Amino acid sequence: MEDRMQQQLQAPPDCTTVMAMIVRRLGWRLPGDSGIVPFYHLTVSQATQLQGGSTTEERLELLTAFVREALGVSTDSPTPPYLATNLQHFQATLTRLWTAVHWENKNKETLWRLVVDGIPLPGNTHLSRVPIKPCECGSYGGDTDQPYSPRMHHFWECPIAKAVREQIDRHLRLLSPATIEGGITRQQLWLVQAPTGCEQAPWDVIAMAALSSMEYGRYCLRAATREQRQQGASTHGRQQQPQTRTAEQGPRQRAITDFFNRLGGFTQEEDEAANTHPSIYTTQPTLDNAVQTTASPLDQAQARTVADFWTRLHSFAALGIPKYGWDRVGPHHPILAIVGAQLRCDSPMEITDRGSERAEQGP
Ligand SMILES: [Zn+2]
């Protein structure tokens, strides 16, 4: 006995033996399962489950939080039964949007990120320790308690988001004034549920375009504010035109300006368009520098956001009538209509004078 013990002490087992002994006792715990699968028995499907497990759970949590916020159910209140129904419905909607709507991914990306709170907004779920960044619109952030999440502000409450909502509201109201009296709801926009008077297939496109433009507008507002600040610092009251002109050039701006110059392509009667003469044309930066320099950064950003929204819709219409889901869309459908063998897109409406009032008030 003593001899054997001494032998073992003198000659410890080699590395391979030890590893074999340890590894046999190690394994993986599968998600949602208390059992442990030993290393040597792990199948490929179990390994896949292990890799995606925590992500799937986390994704569902974030998705639930998004649906909650869309429905206006606070996190403190108990889960209402309609939350589960909406969540289920929304998951099916997302599958449809990612697979059945044939449109460039850049138009889908904002919604794709938004549902998991993946837009990099300081103070959101993933950046909860970073203080909320005040919005350049002046109505969000700062020292006071925030009634809204950053997502809620930028994709619903901000004047930038409201400018896009207003375009949709006014177009829908043209056809059925009574049905959408209070305007589209957050549930309809965020969860992509078609409002009365609008078919689901066009709404899929309109909602994704709207959210994408709101994200674009957020950048525009920041850029316009920065530009104004720099101008204020460098020129200090001097003539500011040359700088403005430089900042407004670039392929995207040219595309938008060209778009507004091509009025002939609109479905509305040309004389009607000329009569209403939407202010968005005059606030288009490259068309009239005099207007440009007096417009506030918020007005500029709103005009560009609305232009971006319609540019996206026109780009979709240019792809032609989609094969599936558009049978019920007729020539009088709001925003996107099928006229003969063509998919037609409506024209922008004038941005209301709330913007100009704000400009007069000044900082
Ligand atoms: Zn804002």
CSV table of C-alpha atoms and ligand atoms in Angstrom, one decimal:
chain,number,residue,atom,x,y,z
A,1,MET,CA,0.0,0.0,0.0
A,2,GLU,CA,2.6,2.5,1.0
A,3,ASP,CA,4.8,1.4,-1.9
A,4,ARG,CA,2.0,2.1,-4.3
A,5,MET,CA,1.3,5.5,-2.9
A,6,GLN,CA,5.0,6.4,-3.1
A,7,GLN,CA,5.1,5.2,-6.7
A,8,GLN,CA,2.2,7.5,-7.6
A,9,LEU,CA,3.8,10.4,-6.0
A,10,GLN,CA,7.0,9.8,-7.7
A,11,ALA,CA,5.4,9.3,-11.1
A,12,PRO,CA,2.4,11.6,-11.6
A,13,PRO,CA,0.1,10.7,-14.6
A,14,ASP,CA,1.0,12.4,-17.8
A,15,CYS,CA,-0.9,15.3,-19.3
A,16,THR,CA,-2.9,13.2,-21.8
A,17,THR,CA,-4.2,11.0,-19.0
A,18,VAL,CA,-5.2,14.0,-16.9
A,19,MET,CA,-6.9,15.8,-19.7
A,20,ALA,CA,-8.9,12.6,-20.6
A,21,MET,CA,-10.0,12.3,-17.0
A,22,ILE,CA,-11.1,16.0,-16.8
A,23,VAL,CA,-12.7,16.3,-20.2
A,24,ARG,CA,-14.9,13.3,-19.6
A,25,ARG,CA,-16.4,15.1,-16.7
A,26,LEU,CA,-17.0,18.4,-18.5
A,27,GLY,CA,-20.0,19.4,-20.6
A,28,TRP,CA,-22.4,22.1,-21.8
A,29,ARG,CA,-25.6,23.2,-20.2
A,30,LEU,CA,-28.2,23.7,-22.9
A,31,PRO,CA,-30.4,26.8,-22.8
A,32,GLY,CA,-33.7,26.1,-21.0
A,33,ASP,CA,-32.6,22.7,-20.0
A,34,SER,CA,-31.0,21.7,-16.7
A,35,GLY,CA,-29.2,18.6,-18.2
A,36,ILE,CA,-25.6,18.7,-19.1
A,37,VAL,CA,-24.3,17.3,-22.4
A,38,PRO,CA,-20.8,16.0,-22.1
A,39,PHE,CA,-18.2,17.3,-24.6
A,40,TYR,CA,-17.9,14.0,-26.5
A,41,HIS,CA,-21.7,13.7,-27.0
A,42,LEU,CA,-22.5,17.2,-28.2
A,43,THR,CA,-24.2,17.2,-31.6
A,44,VAL,CA,-24.0,19.9,-34.2
A,45,SER,CA,-27.6,21.0,-33.6
A,46,GLN,CA,-27.0,21.3,-29.9
A,47,ALA,CA,-23.9,23.4,-30.6
A,48,THR,CA,-25.9,25.7,-32.8
A,49,GLN,CA,-28.6,26.0,-30.1
A,50,LEU,CA,-25.8,26.9,-27.7
A,51,GLN,CA,-24.4,29.6,-29.9
A,52,GLY,CA,-27.8,31.3,-30.7
A,53,GLY,CA,-29.5,30.6,-27.4
A,54,SER,CA,-28.7,33.7,-25.4
A,55,THR,CA,-29.1,35.9,-28.5
A,56,THR,CA,-32.5,34.5,-29.2
A,57,GLU,CA,-33.7,35.1,-25.7
A,58,GLU,CA,-32.2,38.6,-25.6
A,59,ARG,CA,-33.7,39.4,-29.0
A,60,LEU,CA,-37.2,38.4,-27.8
A,61,GLU,CA,-36.8,40.5,-24.7
A,62,LEU,CA,-35.8,43.6,-26.7
A,63,LEU,CA,-38.6,42.9,-29.2
A,64,THR,CA,-41.1,42.7,-26.4
A,65,ALA,CA,-39.9,46.0,-25.0
A,66,PHE,CA,-40.3,47.6,-28.5
A,67,VAL,CA,-43.9,46.3,-28.8
A,68,ARG,CA,-44.6,47.6,-25.3
A,69,GLU,CA,-43.3,51.0,-26.1
A,70,ALA,CA,-45.2,51.1,-29.4
A,71,LEU,CA,-48.5,50.3,-27.6
A,72,GLY,CA,-47.7,52.7,-24.8
A,73,VAL,CA,-47.7,50.0,-22.1
A,74,SER,CA,-45.2,51.1,-19.4
A,75,THR,CA,-42.7,48.6,-18.1
A,76,ASP,CA,-44.1,48.9,-14.5
A,77,SER,CA,-47.6,47.9,-15.5
A,78,PRO,CA,-48.6,44.2,-15.8
A,79,THR,CA,-48.5,42.6,-19.2
A,80,PRO,CA,-51.9,43.1,-20.9
A,81,PRO,CA,-53.2,40.1,-23.1
A,82,TYR,CA,-53.1,42.1,-26.3
A,83,LEU,CA,-49.3,42.6,-25.9
A,84,ALA,CA,-48.7,38.9,-26.7
A,85,THR,CA,-51.1,39.1,-29.7
A,86,ASN,CA,-49.3,42.1,-31.1
A,87,LEU,CA,-45.9,40.6,-30.5
A,88,GLN,CA,-46.8,37.4,-32.3
A,89,HIS,CA,-48.3,39.4,-35.2
A,90,PHE,CA,-45.3,41.7,-35.3
A,91,GLN,CA,-42.9,38.8,-35.6
A,92,ALA,CA,-44.8,37.5,-38.6
A,93,THR,CA,-44.7,41.1,-40.0
A,94,LEU,CA,-41.0,41.3,-39.7
A,95,THR,CA,-40.5,38.0,-41.5
A,96,ARG,CA,-42.7,39.3,-44.3
A,97,LEU,CA,-40.8,42.6,-44.5
A,98,TRP,CA,-37.4,41.0,-44.6
A,99,THR,CA,-38.3,38.4,-47.2
A,100,ALA,CA,-41.4,39.4,-49.2
A,101,VAL,CA,-40.8,43.1,-49.7
A,102,HIS,CA,-38.3,43.5,-52.5
A,103,TRP,CA,-36.5,46.8,-51.7
A,104,GLU,CA,-32.9,47.8,-51.0
A,105,ASN,CA,-31.8,46.9,-47.5
A,106,LYS,CA,-30.9,50.5,-46.7
A,107,ASN,CA,-34.6,51.2,-46.5
A,108,LYS,CA,-35.2,48.3,-44.1
A,109,GLU,CA,-32.2,48.9,-41.8
A,110,THR,CA,-33.7,51.5,-39.5
A,111,LEU,CA,-36.6,49.3,-38.6
A,112,TRP,CA,-34.3,46.3,-38.3
A,113,ARG,CA,-32.2,48.2,-35.8
A,114,LEU,CA,-35.1,50.0,-34.1
A,115,VAL,CA,-36.9,46.8,-32.9
A,116,VAL,CA,-33.8,45.7,-30.9
A,117,ASP,CA,-33.1,49.3,-29.8
A,118,GLY,CA,-30.0,49.1,-32.0
A,119,ILE,CA,-29.9,52.7,-33.2
A,120,PRO,CA,-26.9,54.1,-31.3
A,121,LEU,CA,-28.7,56.6,-29.2
A,122,PRO,CA,-27.0,57.5,-25.9
A,123,GLY,CA,-29.3,56.4,-23.0
A,124,ASN,CA,-31.0,53.5,-24.9
A,125,THR,CA,-31.0,49.9,-23.7
A,126,HIS,CA,-27.4,49.2,-24.9
A,127,LEU,CA,-26.0,52.6,-23.8
A,128,SER,CA,-28.0,52.9,-20.6
A,129,ARG,CA,-25.0,54.3,-18.7
A,130,VAL,CA,-24.3,57.0,-21.2
A,131,PRO,CA,-26.3,60.2,-20.4
A,132,ILE,CA,-29.1,61.1,-22.8
A,133,LYS,CA,-27.8,63.5,-25.5
A,134,PRO,CA,-30.1,66.5,-25.9
A,135,CYS,CA,-31.8,66.7,-29.3
A,136,GLU,CA,-30.9,69.8,-31.4
A,137,CYS,CA,-34.7,70.4,-31.7
A,138,GLY,CA,-34.5,71.8,-28.2
A,139,SER,CA,-37.4,69.8,-26.8
A,140,TYR,CA,-35.5,66.8,-25.5
A,141,GLY,CA,-32.6,66.1,-23.1
A,142,GLY,CA,-30.9,68.4,-20.6
A,143,ASP,CA,-31.1,68.4,-16.8
A,144,THR,CA,-34.8,67.6,-16.4
A,145,ASP,CA,-36.2,64.1,-16.1
A,146,GLN,CA,-36.9,62.5,-19.5
A,147,PRO,CA,-40.5,61.4,-20.0
A,148,TYR,CA,-39.5,59.5,-23.1
A,149,SER,CA,-36.8,57.1,-24.2
A,150,PRO,CA,-34.4,58.4,-26.9
A,151,ARG,CA,-36.1,56.0,-29.3
A,152,MET,CA,-39.5,57.5,-28.5
A,153,HIS,CA,-38.2,61.0,-29.0
A,154,HIS,CA,-36.4,60.5,-32.3
A,155,PHE,CA,-38.9,58.2,-33.9
A,156,TRP,CA,-42.1,59.7,-32.7
A,157,GLU,CA,-42.0,63.0,-30.6
A,158,CYS,CA,-39.3,65.0,-32.3
A,159,PRO,CA,-40.4,67.7,-34.7
A,160,ILE,CA,-38.4,65.9,-37.4
A,161,ALA,CA,-40.4,62.7,-36.9
A,162,LYS,CA,-43.6,64.8,-36.7
A,163,ALA,CA,-42.9,66.4,-40.1
A,164,VAL,CA,-42.9,62.9,-41.7
A,165,ARG,CA,-46.0,61.8,-39.8
A,166,GLU,CA,-47.7,65.0,-40.9
A,167,GLN,CA,-47.1,64.1,-44.6
A,168,ILE,CA,-48.7,60.7,-44.1
A,169,ASP,CA,-51.6,62.0,-42.1
A,170,ARG,CA,-52.5,64.7,-44.6
A,171,HIS,CA,-52.3,62.3,-47.5
A,172,LEU,CA,-54.5,59.7,-45.8
A,173,ARG,CA,-56.9,62.4,-44.7
A,174,LEU,CA,-57.5,63.5,-48.3
A,175,LEU,CA,-59.4,60.3,-48.9
A,176,SER,CA,-61.0,59.4,-45.6
A,177,PRO,CA,-61.1,62.5,-43.4
A,178,ALA,CA,-63.1,61.0,-40.6
A,179,THR,CA,-61.3,57.7,-40.2
A,180,ILE,CA,-57.9,59.0,-39.2
A,181,GLU,CA,-58.9,62.1,-37.4
A,182,GLY,CA,-56.1,62.0,-34.8
A,183,GLY,CA,-53.4,61.0,-37.3
A,184,ILE,CA,-51.6,57.7,-37.5
A,185,THR,CA,-50.8,56.0,-34.2
A,186,ARG,CA,-47.4,54.8,-33.0
A,187,GLN,CA,-48.7,51.3,-33.0
A,188,GLN,CA,-49.5,51.6,-36.7
A,189,LEU,CA,-46.2,53.1,-37.6
A,190,TRP,CA,-43.8,51.1,-35.4
A,191,LEU,CA,-45.6,47.8,-35.7
A,192,VAL,CA,-46.3,48.4,-39.4
A,193,GLN,CA,-50.1,47.9,-39.0
A,194,ALA,CA,-51.9,49.6,-41.9
A,195,PRO,CA,-54.3,52.4,-40.8
A,196,THR,CA,-57.8,52.6,-42.1
A,197,GLY,CA,-57.9,53.6,-45.8
A,198,CYS,CA,-54.5,52.2,-46.5
A,199,GLU,CA,-53.7,48.7,-47.8
A,200,GLN,CA,-51.1,46.6,-45.9
A,201,ALA,CA,-48.7,46.2,-48.9
A,202,PRO,CA,-48.1,49.9,-49.5
A,203,TRP,CA,-48.1,50.5,-45.8
A,204,ASP,CA,-45.1,48.1,-45.4
A,205,VAL,CA,-43.2,50.4,-47.7
A,206,ILE,CA,-44.5,53.7,-46.3
A,207,ALA,CA,-43.7,52.8,-42.7
A,208,MET,CA,-40.2,51.6,-43.5
A,209,ALA,CA,-39.6,54.8,-45.6
A,210,ALA,CA,-40.9,57.0,-42.8
A,211,LEU,CA,-38.7,55.4,-40.1
A,212,SER,CA,-35.7,55.6,-42.4
A,213,SER,CA,-36.3,59.3,-43.1
A,214,MET,CA,-36.6,60.0,-39.4
A,215,GLU,CA,-33.2,58.5,-38.8
A,216,TYR,CA,-31.8,60.5,-41.8
A,217,GLY,CA,-33.4,63.6,-40.4
A,218,ARG,CA,-31.7,63.1,-37.0
A,219,TYR,CA,-28.4,63.4,-38.8
A,220,CYS,CA,-29.5,66.3,-40.9
A,221,LEU,CA,-30.6,68.3,-37.8
A,222,ARG,CA,-27.3,67.6,-36.1
A,223,ALA,CA,-25.3,68.6,-39.3
A,224,ALA,CA,-27.4,71.8,-39.8
A,225,THR,CA,-27.0,72.8,-36.2
A,226,ARG,CA,-23.2,72.2,-36.3
A,227,GLU,CA,-23.0,74.1,-39.6
A,228,GLN,CA,-24.8,77.1,-38.1
A,229,ARG,CA,-22.6,77.1,-35.1
A,230,GLN,CA,-19.5,77.0,-37.2
A,231,GLN,CA,-20.8,79.8,-39.4
A,232,GLY,CA,-21.6,81.9,-36.3
A,233,ALA,CA,-18.1,81.4,-35.0
A,234,SER,CA,-16.1,81.9,-38.2
A,235,THR,CA,-18.0,84.6,-40.1
A,236,HIS,CA,-19.7,86.4,-37.2
A,237,GLY,CA,-22.3,88.3,-39.1
A,238,ARG,CA,-20.4,88.4,-42.4
A,239,GLN,CA,-22.1,87.2,-45.6
A,240,GLN,CA,-22.5,83.5,-45.2
A,241,GLN,CA,-23.4,82.3,-48.7
A,242,PRO,CA,-20.2,80.7,-49.9
A,243,GLN,CA,-19.9,78.3,-47.0
A,244,THR,CA,-23.5,77.3,-47.2
A,245,ARG,CA,-23.1,76.5,-50.9
A,246,THR,CA,-20.1,74.2,-50.2
A,247,ALA,CA,-21.9,72.3,-47.5
A,248,GLU,CA,-25.0,71.7,-49.6
A,249,GLN,CA,-23.2,70.0,-52.5
A,250,GLY,CA,-22.8,66.3,-52.9
A,251,PRO,CA,-24.5,63.5,-54.7
A,252,ARG,CA,-27.4,63.0,-52.3
A,253,GLN,CA,-28.3,66.7,-52.2
A,254,ARG,CA,-28.1,66.8,-56.0
A,255,ALA,CA,-30.4,63.8,-56.3
A,256,ILE,CA,-33.0,65.4,-54.0
A,257,THR,CA,-32.8,68.8,-55.8
A,258,ASP,CA,-33.1,67.1,-59.2
A,259,PHE,CA,-36.1,65.2,-57.9
A,260,PHE,CA,-37.9,68.4,-56.9
A,261,ASN,CA,-37.1,70.0,-60.2
A,262,ARG,CA,-38.6,67.1,-62.1
A,263,LEU,CA,-42.2,68.1,-61.2
A,264,GLY,CA,-43.5,66.6,-64.4
A,265,GLY,CA,-43.0,63.2,-62.9
A,266,PHE,CA,-45.6,63.7,-60.2
A,267,THR,CA,-49.0,62.2,-60.3
A,268,GLN,CA,-50.7,65.5,-59.2
A,269,GLU,CA,-51.8,67.9,-61.9
A,270,GLU,CA,-49.0,70.3,-62.7
A,271,ASP,CA,-51.0,73.4,-62.3
A,272,GLU,CA,-52.2,72.2,-58.9
A,273,ALA,CA,-48.6,71.7,-57.9
A,274,ALA,CA,-47.8,75.2,-59.1
A,275,ASN,CA,-50.7,76.8,-57.3
A,276,THR,CA,-50.0,75.2,-53.9
A,277,HIS,CA,-46.2,75.7,-54.4
A,278,PRO,CA,-45.1,73.8,-51.4
A,279,SER,CA,-42.7,75.7,-49.2
A,280,ILE,CA,-40.4,72.7,-49.3
A,281,TYR,CA,-39.4,73.9,-52.8
A,282,THR,CA,-38.4,77.2,-51.5
A,283,THR,CA,-36.5,75.9,-48.5
A,284,GLN,CA,-34.6,73.5,-50.8
A,285,PRO,CA,-31.1,74.6,-50.0
A,286,THR,CA,-29.6,74.9,-53.5
A,287,LEU,CA,-32.7,76.5,-55.1
A,288,ASP,CA,-32.7,79.7,-53.1
A,289,ASN,CA,-29.8,80.7,-50.9
A,290,ALA,CA,-31.6,83.7,-49.5
A,291,VAL,CA,-34.3,81.5,-48.0
A,292,GLN,CA,-31.7,79.0,-47.0
A,293,THR,CA,-29.7,81.4,-44.8
A,294,THR,CA,-32.7,82.6,-42.9
A,295,ALA,CA,-34.2,79.2,-42.3
A,296,SER,CA,-33.4,77.7,-38.9
A,297,PRO,CA,-31.5,74.4,-38.7
A,298,LEU,CA,-34.7,72.7,-37.7
A,299,ASP,CA,-36.6,74.0,-40.7
A,300,GLN,CA,-33.8,73.0,-43.0
A,301,ALA,CA,-33.6,69.5,-41.5
A,302,GLN,CA,-37.4,69.1,-41.6
A,303,ALA,CA,-37.4,70.0,-45.3
A,304,ARG,CA,-34.7,67.5,-46.1
A,305,THR,CA,-36.3,64.8,-44.0
A,306,VAL,CA,-39.6,65.2,-45.9
A,307,ALA,CA,-37.7,65.3,-49.2
A,308,ASP,CA,-35.9,62.1,-48.2
A,309,PHE,CA,-39.2,60.4,-47.3
A,310,TRP,CA,-40.7,61.1,-50.7
A,311,THR,CA,-37.4,60.2,-52.5
A,312,ARG,CA,-37.5,56.8,-50.9
A,313,LEU,CA,-41.1,56.2,-51.9
A,314,HIS,CA,-40.5,57.4,-55.5
A,315,SER,CA,-37.5,55.0,-55.7
A,316,PHE,CA,-39.8,52.2,-54.6
A,317,ALA,CA,-42.4,53.2,-57.2
A,318,ALA,CA,-39.7,53.2,-59.9
A,319,LEU,CA,-39.1,49.5,-59.3
A,320,GLY,CA,-42.6,48.7,-60.8
A,321,ILE,CA,-45.6,46.9,-59.4
A,322,PRO,CA,-44.6,44.1,-57.0
A,323,LYS,CA,-45.8,40.7,-57.9
A,324,TYR,CA,-47.7,39.8,-54.7
A,325,GLY,CA,-49.9,41.6,-52.3
A,326,TRP,CA,-50.8,44.7,-54.4
A,327,ASP,CA,-54.0,43.4,-56.0
A,328,ARG,CA,-56.3,45.5,-53.8
A,329,VAL,CA,-54.3,48.8,-54.5
A,330,GLY,CA,-56.3,50.9,-57.0
A,331,PRO,CA,-55.7,54.2,-58.7
A,332,HIS,CA,-57.1,56.2,-55.8
A,333,HIS,CA,-55.0,54.6,-53.1
A,334,PRO,CA,-53.3,57.3,-51.0
A,335,ILE,CA,-49.5,57.8,-51.3
A,336,LEU,CA,-48.8,54.8,-53.5
A,337,ALA,CA,-51.4,53.9,-56.2
A,338,ILE,CA,-51.6,51.6,-59.1
A,339,VAL,CA,-52.7,53.6,-62.2
A,340,GLY,CA,-53.0,51.3,-65.3
A,341,ALA,CA,-49.8,49.3,-65.4
A,342,GLN,CA,-47.8,51.8,-63.3
A,343,LEU,CA,-47.0,52.2,-59.7
A,344,ARG,CA,-47.5,55.9,-59.0
A,345,CYS,CA,-46.3,57.9,-56.0
A,346,ASP,CA,-47.9,61.1,-54.7
A,347,SER,CA,-46.2,64.4,-54.2
A,348,PRO,CA,-45.1,66.0,-51.0
A,349,MET,CA,-47.3,68.5,-49.2
A,350,GLU,CA,-46.3,71.8,-47.9
A,351,ILE,CA,-44.7,71.6,-44.5
A,352,THR,CA,-47.1,73.5,-42.1
A,353,ASP,CA,-46.2,77.0,-41.0
A,354,ARG,CA,-45.2,75.7,-37.5
A,355,GLY,CA,-41.7,75.7,-38.9
A,356,SER,CA,-41.7,79.4,-40.0
A,357,GLU,CA,-43.2,80.5,-36.7
A,358,ARG,CA,-40.3,78.9,-34.9
A,359,ALA,CA,-37.9,80.6,-37.2
A,360,GLU,CA,-39.3,84.0,-36.4
A,361,GLN,CA,-39.1,83.4,-32.7
A,362,GLY,CA,-35.3,82.9,-33.1
A,363,PRO,CA,-33.0,81.4,-30.5
B,1,ZN,ZN,-35.8,66.3,-31.3
